[in-house]
Amino acid sequence: MIGIVSYGTYIPKFRIKVEEITRIWNEDAETVKQNLGVLEKSVPDVDEDTATMAVEAGREAISRARIKPEKIGAIFVGSESHPYAVKPTATIVGEALGVGNYYFCADLEFACKAATAGMQICYAMVKAGMIEYGLSIGSDVAQAKPGDALEYTAAAGAAAVLIGKDPIAEIEATVSYTSDTPDFWRRELQPYPSHGGRFTGFPAYFRHIVMAAKKLMEEFGYTAKDFDYAVFHQPNAKFPQRVASMLGFSEEKIADGMIVRFIGNTYSASSLLGLCSILDKAMPDQRILLVSFGSGAGSDAFAIRVTDRILDYPRNTRVWDKLKECVYIDYALYLKHRRMIR
Amino acid sequence: MRVAIIGVGTTEFGELWEKSFRSLFLSAGLSALEDAGIGGKEIEAIYIGNMSAGKFIDQEHIAALIADHAGLAEFGIPAVRVENADASGGSAFRQAYMAVASGMHSIAIAAGIEKVSDAKDPMEILSTAIDQEWERFVGANLPAIYAIIARLHMHKFGTKEEDLAMIAVKNHRNAVHNPKAQFRKEISVEDVMNSPYVAEPLKVLDCAPLSDGASAVILANEEIARKICDTPVYVEACTQASDYFSIQNRRDILTFQAVIKASRDAYRIAKIEPRDIDVAEVHDSFTIAELIAYEDLGFAKKGEGAKLIREGETEIGGRIPVNTSGGLKACGHAVGATGIRQIVDLVIQLRGEAKKRQVDAEKALALNIGGSGATAVVTILSR
Amino acid sequence: MVPRIWRRIKYRYNTITSFCESCGSYYYPQREICPKCRRKGAIRDVEIDGEGTVLSYTIVNGRKIALIEFENGARMLAEVCGDIEIGSKVRKVFRRYGEDGEDGIIYYGTKFIPIS
């Protein structure tokens, strides 16, 4: 059995409310909150970035796994906001986690699904007997142009998933659906991403998630009823609610993963943070559908079944509890924290 | 053999825009020679204290440079720059003292010189005196190290920010009568308390300014001194000690072990006790440094430094006048020159030439500290 | 500057003290010779969990810098993010310390936050 052996998360403690952003741009807070279903988003401290958050999440995953870091044979960090355009984040993480020098390593980019792609690679490497454990981390300090709609949701966070044998949650199956769909992109040297507006909906998010989920269910014989939980990439609260209903999942089945309302879209960490929130409470034999989405575009679908081993696993500091420890800041501090003013 | 100081000279300290590094030394050196009544050709060696001409003005190898511009190039005497951060001056003095005491040379100059105001950020350069890898890297600078010490001293012994302010006030008041001082205006405790924080709890007026300046003293052996000098001042002891470099390694950050070691050695060699000192020039790069020096030099018990300043004991007229010149705070801190300037001011006191700052003194002590205390030089002089 | 920073990466990313096997003393920052034992000493790295107590601190250039004491007696100067007083308990976090200009390398290291 191969799957998730441990997981760790990190959410920075600062928050900015939708009201504070609408105040600057003279928009209506209630309308925005209605449209997006998001109340506030997480903001990193001035000295935090994708690498620092990835290390914090990775440290939690390793400490709860109770394994020696040197046993980790691969590290992949997926992000759209790597601190360097050239020079991997994953080596900084590897050094800070103390994994030694003998490990497979690369940074991944596939918009918000880079870390689930990393999970698939780690899964394959473990299955092939190449490594004992593989670590995939999604971490982002999401960029958004000031005044753009994305500004309300572009947030910061990290999630780390350790893959290996004897898991607390088995990866029963995984499938990907990929196409060349330019829904959201950032050109080299451009500071902020651009997007296709409404084009990011059906041709992108919904199409890829639905195709990947349906393929997974057809190929491996699942129906929606076989899953106790479903978690999708969360760019806002509306999209995952809608795609859940399209796939036949009720509000209850997605509720435990819907942290986007309180922290916004953490990009590469988004679907994984949702998964971790569910793992915080899921019981043995319960099954989770995880479908990520990365612009450009693609979705990775996983059928994950919780095992007995989760009962021995230290599920302290739950994601929903971490969300509550926060400090609200105003727009000026937000700009300073994001290093947009120095 | 016994060593005496036969001549002293100093420039004023301050932001001396018109003076270059090379020209700075001239007036100090020439006054020292005139004061001693000798000509340049009598000088056998020159020891120059200078912290960082390399960083301040991009010039190294400055001892030879200064010797040349002081007119000594024809004599080809040995010239060396001595560096121990802001204890460079005191350390240069000790090297010159040892050269004469050992009989190696009969007459030597100990000088100090620093030109800081051409640099964009002099405090950055002074902060190279702390541990660059493990203190500077995490965001500390020299004021921050002293601030950390100050906060703990306040927490443990009840020292107040007002006590530190009184030290700055005292030194400014003394400097009113010092024509060479950078700041000759009185300030009040309120002025100090209202000045902005540099590194909490230390404020702008708790910190000595970084200044341009040069000072020089001429040392000779006793035999020569008696022959040519009316008022030789004798060096009873000149000691130096080092300590752990970073405050991370000091067992008790409220005690400067280097000061304790150097001063105990000095008292022993001079055969005196702390209470025998009549006047002292003490390294007040920060007001807390002067307060802790009261304790580490043995003028007050550990933790009771504040008592001395509160009771006026270190004022002119008090039991142990400290920094009658105005100290680093009001004279200005020309880094490498400070240690020599302290000697100059004590010699003026011991000779009875201090006019309105005069105290009745037979034994004087100078304390020059490098950085956050890793180096300390103690000199005891007598008339 | 690059090699100088690189040489210390191991000691900046985690809290690693130097331990002398001869006398049992712990030191920070890393050193090669035990000041008590000198050549009779035997120093090796010992990584610690990064929890400590604030001995003193200052605020300079908008940053809080504290002297933190670990259980084994070693002390570390580091930036602290959050509200502290003398005696506060703190734990390590991985943060950015600075960069060598906009086009230079980024310096990462260990800072501390109060344990709530």
Coordinates of C-alpha atoms in Angstrom, one line a residue, chain B residues 86 146 164 167-172 205-209 280-294 322-333 338 341-342 367-369:
Chain B
D86 CA 37.7 51.9 18.8
Y146 CA 24.9 47.9 23.9
L164 CA 21.9 57.0 31.5
I167 CA 25.7 60.7 32.2
A168 CA 25.2 62.4 28.9
V169 CA 24.1 65.6 30.6
K170 CA 27.3 65.5 32.8
N171 CA 29.6 65.0 29.9
H172 CA 28.0 67.8 27.9
L205 CA 21.6 61.4 23.0
D206 CA 22.8 58.2 24.7
C207 CA 25.2 57.6 21.8
A208 CA 28.6 59.3 21.1
P209 CA 28.7 60.9 17.7
A280 CA 39.3 59.2 34.9
E281 CA 38.5 59.3 31.1
V282 CA 36.2 56.4 30.4
H283 CA 34.9 55.0 27.1
D284 CA 31.4 56.3 26.9
S285 CA 30.6 55.3 23.3
F286 CA 27.2 54.7 24.9
T287 CA 26.0 56.0 28.2
I288 CA 25.5 52.5 29.5
A289 CA 29.2 51.8 28.8
E290 CA 30.2 54.5 31.2
L291 CA 27.8 53.3 33.8
I292 CA 29.0 49.7 33.7
A293 CA 32.6 51.0 33.6
Y294 CA 32.0 52.6 37.1
V322 CA 34.8 60.9 35.1
N323 CA 35.1 62.4 31.7
T324 CA 35.9 66.0 32.7
S325 CA 36.8 66.6 29.0
G326 CA 33.2 65.7 28.0
G327 CA 34.0 62.1 27.2
L328 CA 33.3 60.5 23.8
K329 CA 29.7 61.8 24.1
A330 CA 30.5 65.5 24.0
C331 CA 34.1 65.6 22.7
G332 CA 33.2 63.4 19.9
H333 CA 34.4 59.9 19.1
T338 CA 39.8 58.5 21.0
R341 CA 42.6 61.9 23.2
Q342 CA 41.8 60.4 26.6
L367 CA 39.8 53.2 29.8
N368 CA 39.5 52.6 26.1
I369 CA 37.1 49.8 24.9

